[in-house]
Amino acid sequence: MDYVVVDIETAGKGIRNNRITEICIVRMNEEKILDKFVSLVNPQVRIPNFITGLTGIDDDMVRTAPLFEEIAAKIIEITEDAVFVAHNVTFDYTVLRSEFRYLGYNFNRQKLCTVRLAKKLMPGKLSYSLGRLCSTLGIPLVNRHRAEGDTDATVILFQRLMSLDDGGIVFDSFLKSRKTTLAPNIDMEIIGNLPQRPGVYYFKNAKGKIIYVGKAVRIKERVLSHFYDKKNKEYDLCQATATVDFIETGNELIALLLEADEIQNYYPMFNVAQKKLRAPYCIIHYVNRKGIIQFAIDRKSAADLGAVTYYKRDEAVAKLKKICEEFVLCPRFTGLQSSKESCSHYSIKDCNKVCEGKESVAIYNIRAKQAISELHKNRDNYAIIGKGRSDSEHGFILVKDSLYQGYGFFDKEEGIDGLVDLETFLTAKKNTYHTMRIIASYLNANPKSIKIMVPEEIVA
């Protein structure tokens, strides 16, 4: 097992909203030091005088220091698959996690506290502060309240504590609280081989049956987060899991779509969301008893999705109102007015009074049929091009006639001339309410970063 001994200095006293000014990380195992990282950090806030008096770190020292986001990747790398160790670990770990949250990253590691370990393995000390322990044990402590000095001293203290724990019984007992939900039936080599890349992962029981499907931007990190979650449903899931499988997707959009598809395919017992095939809203039309073409909003079959699909009722109402105004339809016969009397819509005033018999049904129905054609006219054909599973390929999802067709991958050197060429590389998938909702949400959230290709365009 590897450990990372960490110390951070901050711009404030407490944990909440505190920012890091300096960090030191030493990676080690029971035998030797493996790596070391030290850096000042620009906290992007003023450092109070009392903090400068304690640490010696002032605003000038950190002005040209890297921002936390510039060293975040190194911190993830040096701490990966290691136990996080610190003197009063809650402070260092929580502040570091907060910094990662600012970046939208969930930093999650097992923890060990040298204060708690010392109290167990070195009972009876008057004080367990780092300074007092180092003085009592003869551990050199140079540059007190600087990250590197405190870390170097904590490393020596940690090595002493390991030597006192014969058979690792105390260490195991402290780590056990973080392992209580770890699936007992999983070979940890399987977990070690999981990639830190986007994809879909599958929890399977001893019979090989898929019991949970999830998607992740970083598969390994997301799988491990299940094991460290104390919720009852996570505990039950991990206890039932015998192995974990995965499929890399190259980007998050394909992972979301594949997850939705696999949940429908396997209906895993531990998945709750997306199991039900919900029906979206749509605008329907029929001929009523008076022979007038009437429109209404209804829930559409989940297997019959297309250009007139709306995921919110308000969207369908807005579209219905628009065609009502454009084709001078009667609000009473478009579902916008429930009253059976003459139309009196609050905002739509133009009506040729078919509702009062002043306009012929035949002429009215001509405009109604034009509205129906308009509803079905703009059916989209496009591909969304994203990252592939390697640097040499693109990933894509394909939509034809406003229906999701599936996803695929092609080499960047491949000559792609329009959507037809992409079908060669397509893995066909079902179009469902959930997949179209995912694509719509992605388009709304990424209007500029996506690459939409219409038939006459060529993928760069």
PDB file of N, CA and C in Angstrom, residues 305-391:
ATOM      1  N   LEU A 305     -41.207   8.794 -31.564  1.00  0.00           N
ATOM      2  CA  LEU A 305     -40.678  10.131 -31.311  1.00  0.00           C
ATOM      3  C   LEU A 305     -40.238  10.777 -32.611  1.00  0.00           C
ATOM      4  N   GLY A 306     -40.378  12.051 -32.693  1.00  0.00           N
ATOM      5  CA  GLY A 306     -39.961  12.728 -33.915  1.00  0.00           C
ATOM      6  C   GLY A 306     -39.916  14.228 -33.748  1.00  0.00           C
ATOM      7  N   ALA A 307     -40.134  14.944 -34.846  1.00  0.00           N
ATOM      8  CA  ALA A 307     -39.967  16.388 -34.850  1.00  0.00           C
ATOM      9  C   ALA A 307     -41.001  17.102 -33.999  1.00  0.00           C
ATOM     10  N   VAL A 308     -42.137  16.484 -33.725  1.00  0.00           N
ATOM     11  CA  VAL A 308     -43.168  17.148 -32.930  1.00  0.00           C
ATOM     12  C   VAL A 308     -43.123  16.692 -31.478  1.00  0.00           C
ATOM     13  N   THR A 309     -41.972  16.293 -31.026  1.00  0.00           N
ATOM     14  CA  THR A 309     -41.798  15.849 -29.646  1.00  0.00           C
ATOM     15  C   THR A 309     -41.392  17.026 -28.763  1.00  0.00           C
ATOM     16  N   TYR A 310     -42.026  17.112 -27.594  1.00  0.00           N
ATOM     17  CA  TYR A 310     -41.717  18.177 -26.634  1.00  0.00           C
ATOM     18  C   TYR A 310     -41.575  17.533 -25.256  1.00  0.00           C
ATOM     19  N   TYR A 311     -40.552  17.954 -24.516  1.00  0.00           N
ATOM     20  CA  TYR A 311     -40.282  17.324 -23.225  1.00  0.00           C
ATOM     21  C   TYR A 311     -40.965  18.051 -22.071  1.00  0.00           C
ATOM     22  N   LYS A 312     -41.463  19.247 -22.368  1.00  0.00           N
ATOM     23  CA  LYS A 312     -42.240  19.995 -21.383  1.00  0.00           C
ATOM     24  C   LYS A 312     -43.554  20.416 -22.035  1.00  0.00           C
ATOM     25  N   ARG A 313     -44.611  20.432 -21.274  1.00  0.00           N
ATOM     26  CA  ARG A 313     -45.916  20.813 -21.834  1.00  0.00           C
ATOM     27  C   ARG A 313     -45.902  22.257 -22.310  1.00  0.00           C
ATOM     28  N   ASP A 314     -45.178  23.115 -21.590  1.00  0.00           N
ATOM     29  CA  ASP A 314     -45.099  24.528 -21.978  1.00  0.00           C
ATOM     30  C   ASP A 314     -44.522  24.701 -23.378  1.00  0.00           C
ATOM     31  N   GLU A 315     -43.565  23.821 -23.749  1.00  0.00           N
ATOM     32  CA  GLU A 315     -42.964  23.901 -25.088  1.00  0.00           C
ATOM     33  C   GLU A 315     -43.999  23.571 -26.160  1.00  0.00           C
ATOM     34  N   ALA A 316     -44.811  22.562 -25.884  1.00  0.00           N
ATOM     35  CA  ALA A 316     -45.853  22.179 -26.839  1.00  0.00           C
ATOM     36  C   ALA A 316     -46.899  23.284 -26.963  1.00  0.00           C
ATOM     37  N   VAL A 317     -47.260  23.893 -25.841  1.00  0.00           N
ATOM     38  CA  VAL A 317     -48.239  24.988 -25.856  1.00  0.00           C
ATOM     39  C   VAL A 317     -47.710  26.160 -26.673  1.00  0.00           C
ATOM     40  N   ALA A 318     -46.433  26.499 -26.477  1.00  0.00           N
ATOM     41  CA  ALA A 318     -45.822  27.616 -27.210  1.00  0.00           C
ATOM     42  C   ALA A 318     -45.838  27.366 -28.718  1.00  0.00           C
ATOM     43  N   LYS A 319     -45.532  26.116 -29.131  1.00  0.00           N
ATOM     44  CA  LYS A 319     -45.540  25.772 -30.552  1.00  0.00           C
ATOM     45  C   LYS A 319     -46.959  25.844 -31.112  1.00  0.00           C
ATOM     46  N   LEU A 320     -47.909  25.345 -30.336  1.00  0.00           N
ATOM     47  CA  LEU A 320     -49.304  25.352 -30.764  1.00  0.00           C
ATOM     48  C   LEU A 320     -49.798  26.788 -30.926  1.00  0.00           C
ATOM     49  N   LYS A 321     -49.421  27.642 -30.029  1.00  0.00           N
ATOM     50  CA  LYS A 321     -49.799  29.055 -30.104  1.00  0.00           C
ATOM     51  C   LYS A 321     -49.204  29.710 -31.350  1.00  0.00           C
ATOM     52  N   LYS A 322     -47.954  29.334 -31.659  1.00  0.00           N
ATOM     53  CA  LYS A 322     -47.274  29.915 -32.808  1.00  0.00           C
ATOM     54  C   LYS A 322     -47.971  29.544 -34.119  1.00  0.00           C
ATOM     55  N   ILE A 323     -48.312  28.266 -34.289  1.00  0.00           N
ATOM     56  CA  ILE A 323     -48.975  27.866 -35.544  1.00  0.00           C
ATOM     57  C   ILE A 323     -50.398  28.416 -35.599  1.00  0.00           C
ATOM     58  N   CYS A 324     -51.008  28.581 -34.431  1.00  0.00           N
ATOM     59  CA  CYS A 324     -52.345  29.153 -34.385  1.00  0.00           C
ATOM     60  C   CYS A 324     -52.331  30.577 -34.932  1.00  0.00           C
ATOM     61  N   GLU A 325     -51.329  31.355 -34.541  1.00  0.00           N
ATOM     62  CA  GLU A 325     -51.204  32.730 -35.007  1.00  0.00           C
ATOM     63  C   GLU A 325     -50.801  32.783 -36.479  1.00  0.00           C
ATOM     64  N   GLU A 326     -49.835  31.909 -36.856  1.00  0.00           N
ATOM     65  CA  GLU A 326     -49.299  31.937 -38.214  1.00  0.00           C
ATOM     66  C   GLU A 326     -50.335  31.542 -39.261  1.00  0.00           C
ATOM     67  N   PHE A 327     -51.189  30.558 -38.939  1.00  0.00           N
ATOM     68  CA  PHE A 327     -52.151  30.049 -39.928  1.00  0.00           C
ATOM     69  C   PHE A 327     -53.589  30.476 -39.624  1.00  0.00           C
ATOM     70  N   VAL A 328     -53.720  31.443 -38.713  1.00  0.00           N
ATOM     71  CA  VAL A 328     -55.025  32.010 -38.337  1.00  0.00           C
ATOM     72  C   VAL A 328     -56.011  30.880 -38.000  1.00  0.00           C
ATOM     73  N   LEU A 329     -55.599  30.077 -37.041  1.00  0.00           N
ATOM     74  CA  LEU A 329     -56.468  29.003 -36.570  1.00  0.00           C
ATOM     75  C   LEU A 329     -57.269  29.476 -35.363  1.00  0.00           C
ATOM     76  N   CYS A 330     -58.323  28.796 -35.085  1.00  0.00           N
ATOM     77  CA  CYS A 330     -59.197  29.182 -33.979  1.00  0.00           C
ATOM     78  C   CYS A 330     -58.680  28.587 -32.669  1.00  0.00           C
ATOM     79  N   PRO A 331     -58.452  29.408 -31.641  1.00  0.00           N
ATOM     80  CA  PRO A 331     -57.962  28.890 -30.355  1.00  0.00           C
ATOM     81  C   PRO A 331     -58.843  27.795 -29.772  1.00  0.00           C
ATOM     82  N   ARG A 332     -60.148  27.874 -30.074  1.00  0.00           N
ATOM     83  CA  ARG A 332     -61.067  26.866 -29.545  1.00  0.00           C
ATOM     84  C   ARG A 332     -60.774  25.485 -30.114  1.00  0.00           C
ATOM     85  N   PHE A 333     -60.287  25.431 -31.371  1.00  0.00           N
ATOM     86  CA  PHE A 333     -60.036  24.150 -32.026  1.00  0.00           C
ATOM     87  C   PHE A 333     -58.548  23.794 -32.066  1.00  0.00           C
ATOM     88  N   THR A 334     -57.768  24.468 -31.234  1.00  0.00           N
ATOM     89  CA  THR A 334     -56.332  24.131 -31.125  1.00  0.00           C
ATOM     90  C   THR A 334     -55.948  23.756 -29.696  1.00  0.00           C
ATOM     91  N   GLY A 335     -56.946  23.562 -28.855  1.00  0.00           N
ATOM     92  CA  GLY A 335     -56.658  23.158 -27.485  1.00  0.00           C
ATOM     93  C   GLY A 335     -56.151  24.277 -26.609  1.00  0.00           C
ATOM     94  N   LEU A 336     -56.106  25.497 -27.133  1.00  0.00           N
ATOM     95  CA  LEU A 336     -55.625  26.636 -26.338  1.00  0.00           C
ATOM     96  C   LEU A 336     -56.747  27.269 -25.526  1.00  0.00           C
ATOM     97  N   GLN A 337     -57.976  26.880 -25.821  1.00  0.00           N
ATOM     98  CA  GLN A 337     -59.131  27.411 -25.095  1.00  0.00           C
ATOM     99  C   GLN A 337     -60.079  26.255 -24.825  1.00  0.00           C
ATOM    100  N   SER A 338     -60.410  26.044 -23.584  1.00  0.00           N
ATOM    101  CA  SER A 338     -61.255  24.904 -23.210  1.00  0.00           C
ATOM    102  C   SER A 338     -62.738  25.200 -23.365  1.00  0.00           C
ATOM    103  N   SER A 339     -63.088  26.476 -23.393  1.00  0.00           N
ATOM    104  CA  SER A 339     -64.494  26.852 -23.493  1.00  0.00           C
ATOM    105  C   SER A 339     -65.091  26.382 -24.814  1.00  0.00           C
ATOM    106  N   LYS A 340     -66.344  25.983 -24.798  1.00  0.00           N
ATOM    107  CA  LYS A 340     -67.034  25.543 -26.002  1.00  0.00           C
ATOM    108  C   LYS A 340     -67.736  26.698 -26.705  1.00  0.00           C
ATOM    109  N   GLU A 341     -67.659  27.866 -26.097  1.00  0.00           N
ATOM    110  CA  GLU A 341     -68.260  29.045 -26.707  1.00  0.00           C
ATOM    111  C   GLU A 341     -67.337  29.571 -27.804  1.00  0.00           C
ATOM    112  N   SER A 342     -67.701  30.721 -28.369  1.00  0.00           N
ATOM    113  CA  SER A 342     -66.848  31.349 -29.375  1.00  0.00           C
ATOM    114  C   SER A 342     -65.484  31.650 -28.775  1.00  0.00           C
ATOM    115  N   CYS A 343     -64.451  31.669 -29.627  1.00  0.00           N
ATOM    116  CA  CYS A 343     -63.083  31.845 -29.115  1.00  0.00           C
ATOM    117  C   CYS A 343     -62.921  33.206 -28.447  1.00  0.00           C
ATOM    118  N   SER A 344     -62.181  33.218 -27.364  1.00  0.00           N
ATOM    119  CA  SER A 344     -61.901  34.461 -26.633  1.00  0.00           C
ATOM    120  C   SER A 344     -60.547  34.349 -25.948  1.00  0.00           C
ATOM    121  N   HIS A 345     -59.532  33.950 -26.718  1.00  0.00           N
ATOM    122  CA  HIS A 345     -58.193  33.772 -26.167  1.00  0.00           C
ATOM    123  C   HIS A 345     -57.612  35.123 -25.758  1.00  0.00           C
ATOM    124  N   TYR A 346     -56.862  35.131 -24.639  1.00  0.00           N
ATOM    125  CA  TYR A 346     -56.375  36.397 -24.089  1.00  0.00           C
ATOM    126  C   TYR A 346     -55.365  37.099 -24.985  1.00  0.00           C
ATOM    127  N   SER A 347     -54.628  36.343 -25.833  1.00  0.00           N
ATOM    128  CA  SER A 347     -53.611  36.992 -26.665  1.00  0.00           C
ATOM    129  C   SER A 347     -53.814  36.778 -28.163  1.00  0.00           C
ATOM    130  N   ILE A 348     -54.542  35.723 -28.536  1.00  0.00           N
ATOM    131  CA  ILE A 348     -54.772  35.462 -29.966  1.00  0.00           C
ATOM    132  C   ILE A 348     -56.136  36.045 -30.344  1.00  0.00           C
ATOM    133  N   LYS A 349     -56.112  37.142 -31.063  1.00  0.00           N
ATOM    134  CA  LYS A 349     -57.347  37.851 -31.393  1.00  0.00           C
ATOM    135  C   LYS A 349     -57.856  37.553 -32.814  1.00  0.00           C
ATOM    136  N   ASP A 350     -56.915  37.137 -33.701  1.00  0.00           N
ATOM    137  CA  ASP A 350     -57.314  36.897 -35.089  1.00  0.00           C
ATOM    138  C   ASP A 350     -57.980  35.536 -35.234  1.00  0.00           C
ATOM    139  N   CYS A 351     -59.202  35.543 -35.617  1.00  0.00           N
ATOM    140  CA  CYS A 351     -59.948  34.301 -35.883  1.00  0.00           C
ATOM    141  C   CYS A 351     -61.017  34.636 -36.917  1.00  0.00           C
ATOM    142  N   ASN A 352     -61.107  33.816 -37.936  1.00  0.00           N
ATOM    143  CA  ASN A 352     -62.096  34.052 -38.990  1.00  0.00           C
ATOM    144  C   ASN A 352     -63.470  33.503 -38.632  1.00  0.00           C
ATOM    145  N   LYS A 353     -63.608  33.139 -37.356  1.00  0.00           N
ATOM    146  CA  LYS A 353     -64.904  32.766 -36.777  1.00  0.00           C
ATOM    147  C   LYS A 353     -65.523  31.496 -37.354  1.00  0.00           C
ATOM    148  N   VAL A 354     -64.647  30.481 -37.573  1.00  0.00           N
ATOM    149  CA  VAL A 354     -65.203  29.174 -37.911  1.00  0.00           C
ATOM    150  C   VAL A 354     -65.984  28.637 -36.728  1.00  0.00           C
ATOM    151  N   CYS A 355     -65.607  29.089 -35.531  1.00  0.00           N
ATOM    152  CA  CYS A 355     -66.269  28.665 -34.305  1.00  0.00           C
ATOM    153  C   CYS A 355     -67.716  29.180 -34.229  1.00  0.00           C
ATOM    154  N   GLU A 356     -68.034  30.251 -34.996  1.00  0.00           N
ATOM    155  CA  GLU A 356     -69.382  30.811 -35.024  1.00  0.00           C
ATOM    156  C   GLU A 356     -70.092  30.511 -36.335  1.00  0.00           C
ATOM    157  N   GLY A 357     -69.441  29.707 -37.187  1.00  0.00           N
ATOM    158  CA  GLY A 357     -70.045  29.348 -38.464  1.00  0.00           C
ATOM    159  C   GLY A 357     -69.919  30.423 -39.520  1.00  0.00           C
ATOM    160  N   LYS A 358     -69.085  31.442 -39.295  1.00  0.00           N
ATOM    161  CA  LYS A 358     -68.935  32.535 -40.261  1.00  0.00           C
ATOM    162  C   LYS A 358     -67.885  32.223 -41.331  1.00  0.00           C
ATOM    163  N   GLU A 359     -67.046  31.212 -41.107  1.00  0.00           N
ATOM    164  CA  GLU A 359     -66.069  30.769 -42.098  1.00  0.00           C
ATOM    165  C   GLU A 359     -66.376  29.325 -42.433  1.00  0.00           C
ATOM    166  N   SER A 360     -66.209  28.972 -43.702  1.00  0.00           N
ATOM    167  CA  SER A 360     -66.507  27.597 -44.106  1.00  0.00           C
ATOM    168  C   SER A 360     -65.469  26.643 -43.541  1.00  0.00           C
ATOM    169  N   VAL A 361     -65.923  25.447 -43.192  1.00  0.00           N
ATOM    170  CA  VAL A 361     -65.037  24.420 -42.636  1.00  0.00           C
ATOM    171  C   VAL A 361     -63.967  24.039 -43.655  1.00  0.00           C
ATOM    172  N   ALA A 362     -64.329  23.967 -44.929  1.00  0.00           N
ATOM    173  CA  ALA A 362     -63.374  23.546 -45.966  1.00  0.00           C
ATOM    174  C   ALA A 362     -62.204  24.511 -46.063  1.00  0.00           C
ATOM    175  N   ILE A 363     -62.501  25.829 -46.039  1.00  0.00           N
ATOM    176  CA  ILE A 363     -61.424  26.826 -46.132  1.00  0.00           C
ATOM    177  C   ILE A 363     -60.566  26.790 -44.869  1.00  0.00           C
ATOM    178  N   TYR A 364     -61.223  26.657 -43.737  1.00  0.00           N
ATOM    179  CA  TYR A 364     -60.466  26.567 -42.478  1.00  0.00           C
ATOM    180  C   TYR A 364     -59.529  25.363 -42.478  1.00  0.00           C
ATOM    181  N   ASN A 365     -60.026  24.220 -42.964  1.00  0.00           N
ATOM    182  CA  ASN A 365     -59.224  22.986 -42.951  1.00  0.00           C
ATOM    183  C   ASN A 365     -58.015  23.063 -43.881  1.00  0.00           C
ATOM    184  N   ILE A 366     -58.115  23.907 -44.930  1.00  0.00           N
ATOM    185  CA  ILE A 366     -56.946  24.090 -45.805  1.00  0.00           C
ATOM    186  C   ILE A 366     -55.791  24.669 -45.000  1.00  0.00           C
ATOM    187  N   ARG A 367     -56.083  25.688 -44.184  1.00  0.00           N
ATOM    188  CA  ARG A 367     -55.034  26.293 -43.355  1.00  0.00           C
ATOM    189  C   ARG A 367     -54.582  25.320 -42.268  1.00  0.00           C
ATOM    190  N   ALA A 368     -55.502  24.538 -41.738  1.00  0.00           N
ATOM    191  CA  ALA A 368     -55.144  23.561 -40.703  1.00  0.00           C
ATOM    192  C   ALA A 368     -54.178  22.512 -41.262  1.00  0.00           C
ATOM    193  N   LYS A 369     -54.414  22.090 -42.521  1.00  0.00           N
ATOM    194  CA  LYS A 369     -53.511  21.113 -43.143  1.00  0.00           C
ATOM    195  C   LYS A 369     -52.136  21.723 -43.405  1.00  0.00           C
ATOM    196  N   GLN A 370     -52.110  23.012 -43.729  1.00  0.00           N
ATOM    197  CA  GLN A 370     -50.824  23.700 -43.891  1.00  0.00           C
ATOM    198  C   GLN A 370     -50.063  23.737 -42.560  1.00  0.00           C
ATOM    199  N   ALA A 371     -50.799  23.917 -41.470  1.00  0.00           N
ATOM    200  CA  ALA A 371     -50.183  23.912 -40.139  1.00  0.00           C
ATOM    201  C   ALA A 371     -49.613  22.535 -39.804  1.00  0.00           C
ATOM    202  N   ILE A 372     -50.334  21.494 -40.202  1.00  0.00           N
ATOM    203  CA  ILE A 372     -49.848  20.128 -39.960  1.00  0.00           C
ATOM    204  C   ILE A 372     -48.546  19.896 -40.716  1.00  0.00           C
ATOM    205  N   SER A 373     -48.484  20.363 -41.959  1.00  0.00           N
ATOM    206  CA  SER A 373     -47.256  20.218 -42.756  1.00  0.00           C
ATOM    207  C   SER A 373     -46.101  20.970 -42.105  1.00  0.00           C
ATOM    208  N   GLU A 374     -46.401  22.139 -41.568  1.00  0.00           N
ATOM    209  CA  GLU A 374     -45.364  22.930 -40.895  1.00  0.00           C
ATOM    210  C   GLU A 374     -44.828  22.207 -39.669  1.00  0.00           C
ATOM    211  N   LEU A 375     -45.701  21.567 -38.945  1.00  0.00           N
ATOM    212  CA  LEU A 375     -45.285  20.839 -37.735  1.00  0.00           C
ATOM    213  C   LEU A 375     -44.291  19.728 -38.071  1.00  0.00           C
ATOM    214  N   HIS A 376     -44.484  19.090 -39.213  1.00  0.00           N
ATOM    215  CA  HIS A 376     -43.652  17.947 -39.568  1.00  0.00           C
ATOM    216  C   HIS A 376     -42.513  18.284 -40.520  1.00  0.00           C
ATOM    217  N   LYS A 377     -42.411  19.565 -40.884  1.00  0.00           N
ATOM    218  CA  LYS A 377     -41.462  19.933 -41.924  1.00  0.00           C
ATOM    219  C   LYS A 377     -40.008  19.915 -41.472  1.00  0.00           C
ATOM    220  N   ASN A 378     -39.720  20.560 -40.393  1.00  0.00           N
ATOM    221  CA  ASN A 378     -38.323  20.769 -39.980  1.00  0.00           C
ATOM    222  C   ASN A 378     -37.789  19.597 -39.163  1.00  0.00           C
ATOM    223  N   ARG A 379     -37.499  18.526 -39.830  1.00  0.00           N
ATOM    224  CA  ARG A 379     -36.926  17.358 -39.162  1.00  0.00           C
ATOM    225  C   ARG A 379     -35.415  17.406 -39.334  1.00  0.00           C
ATOM    226  N   ASP A 380     -34.707  17.364 -38.221  1.00  0.00           N
ATOM    227  CA  ASP A 380     -33.268  17.637 -38.212  1.00  0.00           C
ATOM    228  C   ASP A 380     -32.441  16.418 -38.596  1.00  0.00           C
ATOM    229  N   ASN A 381     -31.328  16.698 -39.307  1.00  0.00           N
ATOM    230  CA  ASN A 381     -30.324  15.686 -39.629  1.00  0.00           C
ATOM    231  C   ASN A 381     -28.966  16.266 -39.276  1.00  0.00           C
ATOM    232  N   TYR A 382     -28.288  15.659 -38.324  1.00  0.00           N
ATOM    233  CA  TYR A 382     -26.987  16.184 -37.915  1.00  0.00           C
ATOM    234  C   TYR A 382     -26.201  15.135 -37.139  1.00  0.00           C
ATOM    235  N   ALA A 383     -24.922  15.426 -36.998  1.00  0.00           N
ATOM    236  CA  ALA A 383     -24.056  14.602 -36.143  1.00  0.00           C
ATOM    237  C   ALA A 383     -23.370  15.529 -35.157  1.00  0.00           C
ATOM    238  N   ILE A 384     -23.158  15.053 -33.967  1.00  0.00           N
ATOM    239  CA  ILE A 384     -22.373  15.781 -32.977  1.00  0.00           C
ATOM    240  C   ILE A 384     -21.033  15.061 -32.858  1.00  0.00           C
ATOM    241  N   ILE A 385     -19.983  15.759 -33.203  1.00  0.00           N
ATOM    242  CA  ILE A 385     -18.643  15.177 -33.222  1.00  0.00           C
ATOM    243  C   ILE A 385     -17.918  15.547 -31.943  1.00  0.00           C
ATOM    244  N   GLY A 386     -17.328  14.570 -31.267  1.00  0.00           N
ATOM    245  CA  GLY A 386     -16.601  14.812 -30.029  1.00  0.00           C
ATOM    246  C   GLY A 386     -15.323  14.006 -29.965  1.00  0.00           C
ATOM    247  N   LYS A 387     -14.763  13.915 -28.777  1.00  0.00           N
ATOM    248  CA  LYS A 387     -13.526  13.165 -28.579  1.00  0.00           C
ATOM    249  C   LYS A 387     -13.775  11.669 -28.764  1.00  0.00           C
ATOM    250  N   GLY A 388     -12.767  10.991 -29.270  1.00  0.00           N
ATOM    251  CA  GLY A 388     -12.837   9.548 -29.404  1.00  0.00           C
ATOM    252  C   GLY A 388     -12.160   8.856 -28.226  1.00  0.00           C
ATOM    253  N   ARG A 389     -11.970   7.562 -28.348  1.00  0.00           N
ATOM    254  CA  ARG A 389     -11.368   6.782 -27.258  1.00  0.00           C
ATOM    255  C   ARG A 389      -9.860   6.921 -27.218  1.00  0.00           C
ATOM    256  N   SER A 390      -9.296   7.528 -28.276  1.00  0.00           N
ATOM    257  CA  SER A 390      -7.862   7.800 -28.323  1.00  0.00           C
ATOM    258  C   SER A 390      -7.662   9.117 -29.059  1.00  0.00           C
ATOM    259  N   ASP A 391      -6.428   9.586 -29.051  1.00  0.00           N
ATOM    260  CA  ASP A 391      -6.127  10.855 -29.713  1.00  0.00           C
ATOM    261  C   ASP A 391      -6.265  10.763 -31.234  1.00  0.00           C
TER     262      ASP A 391
END
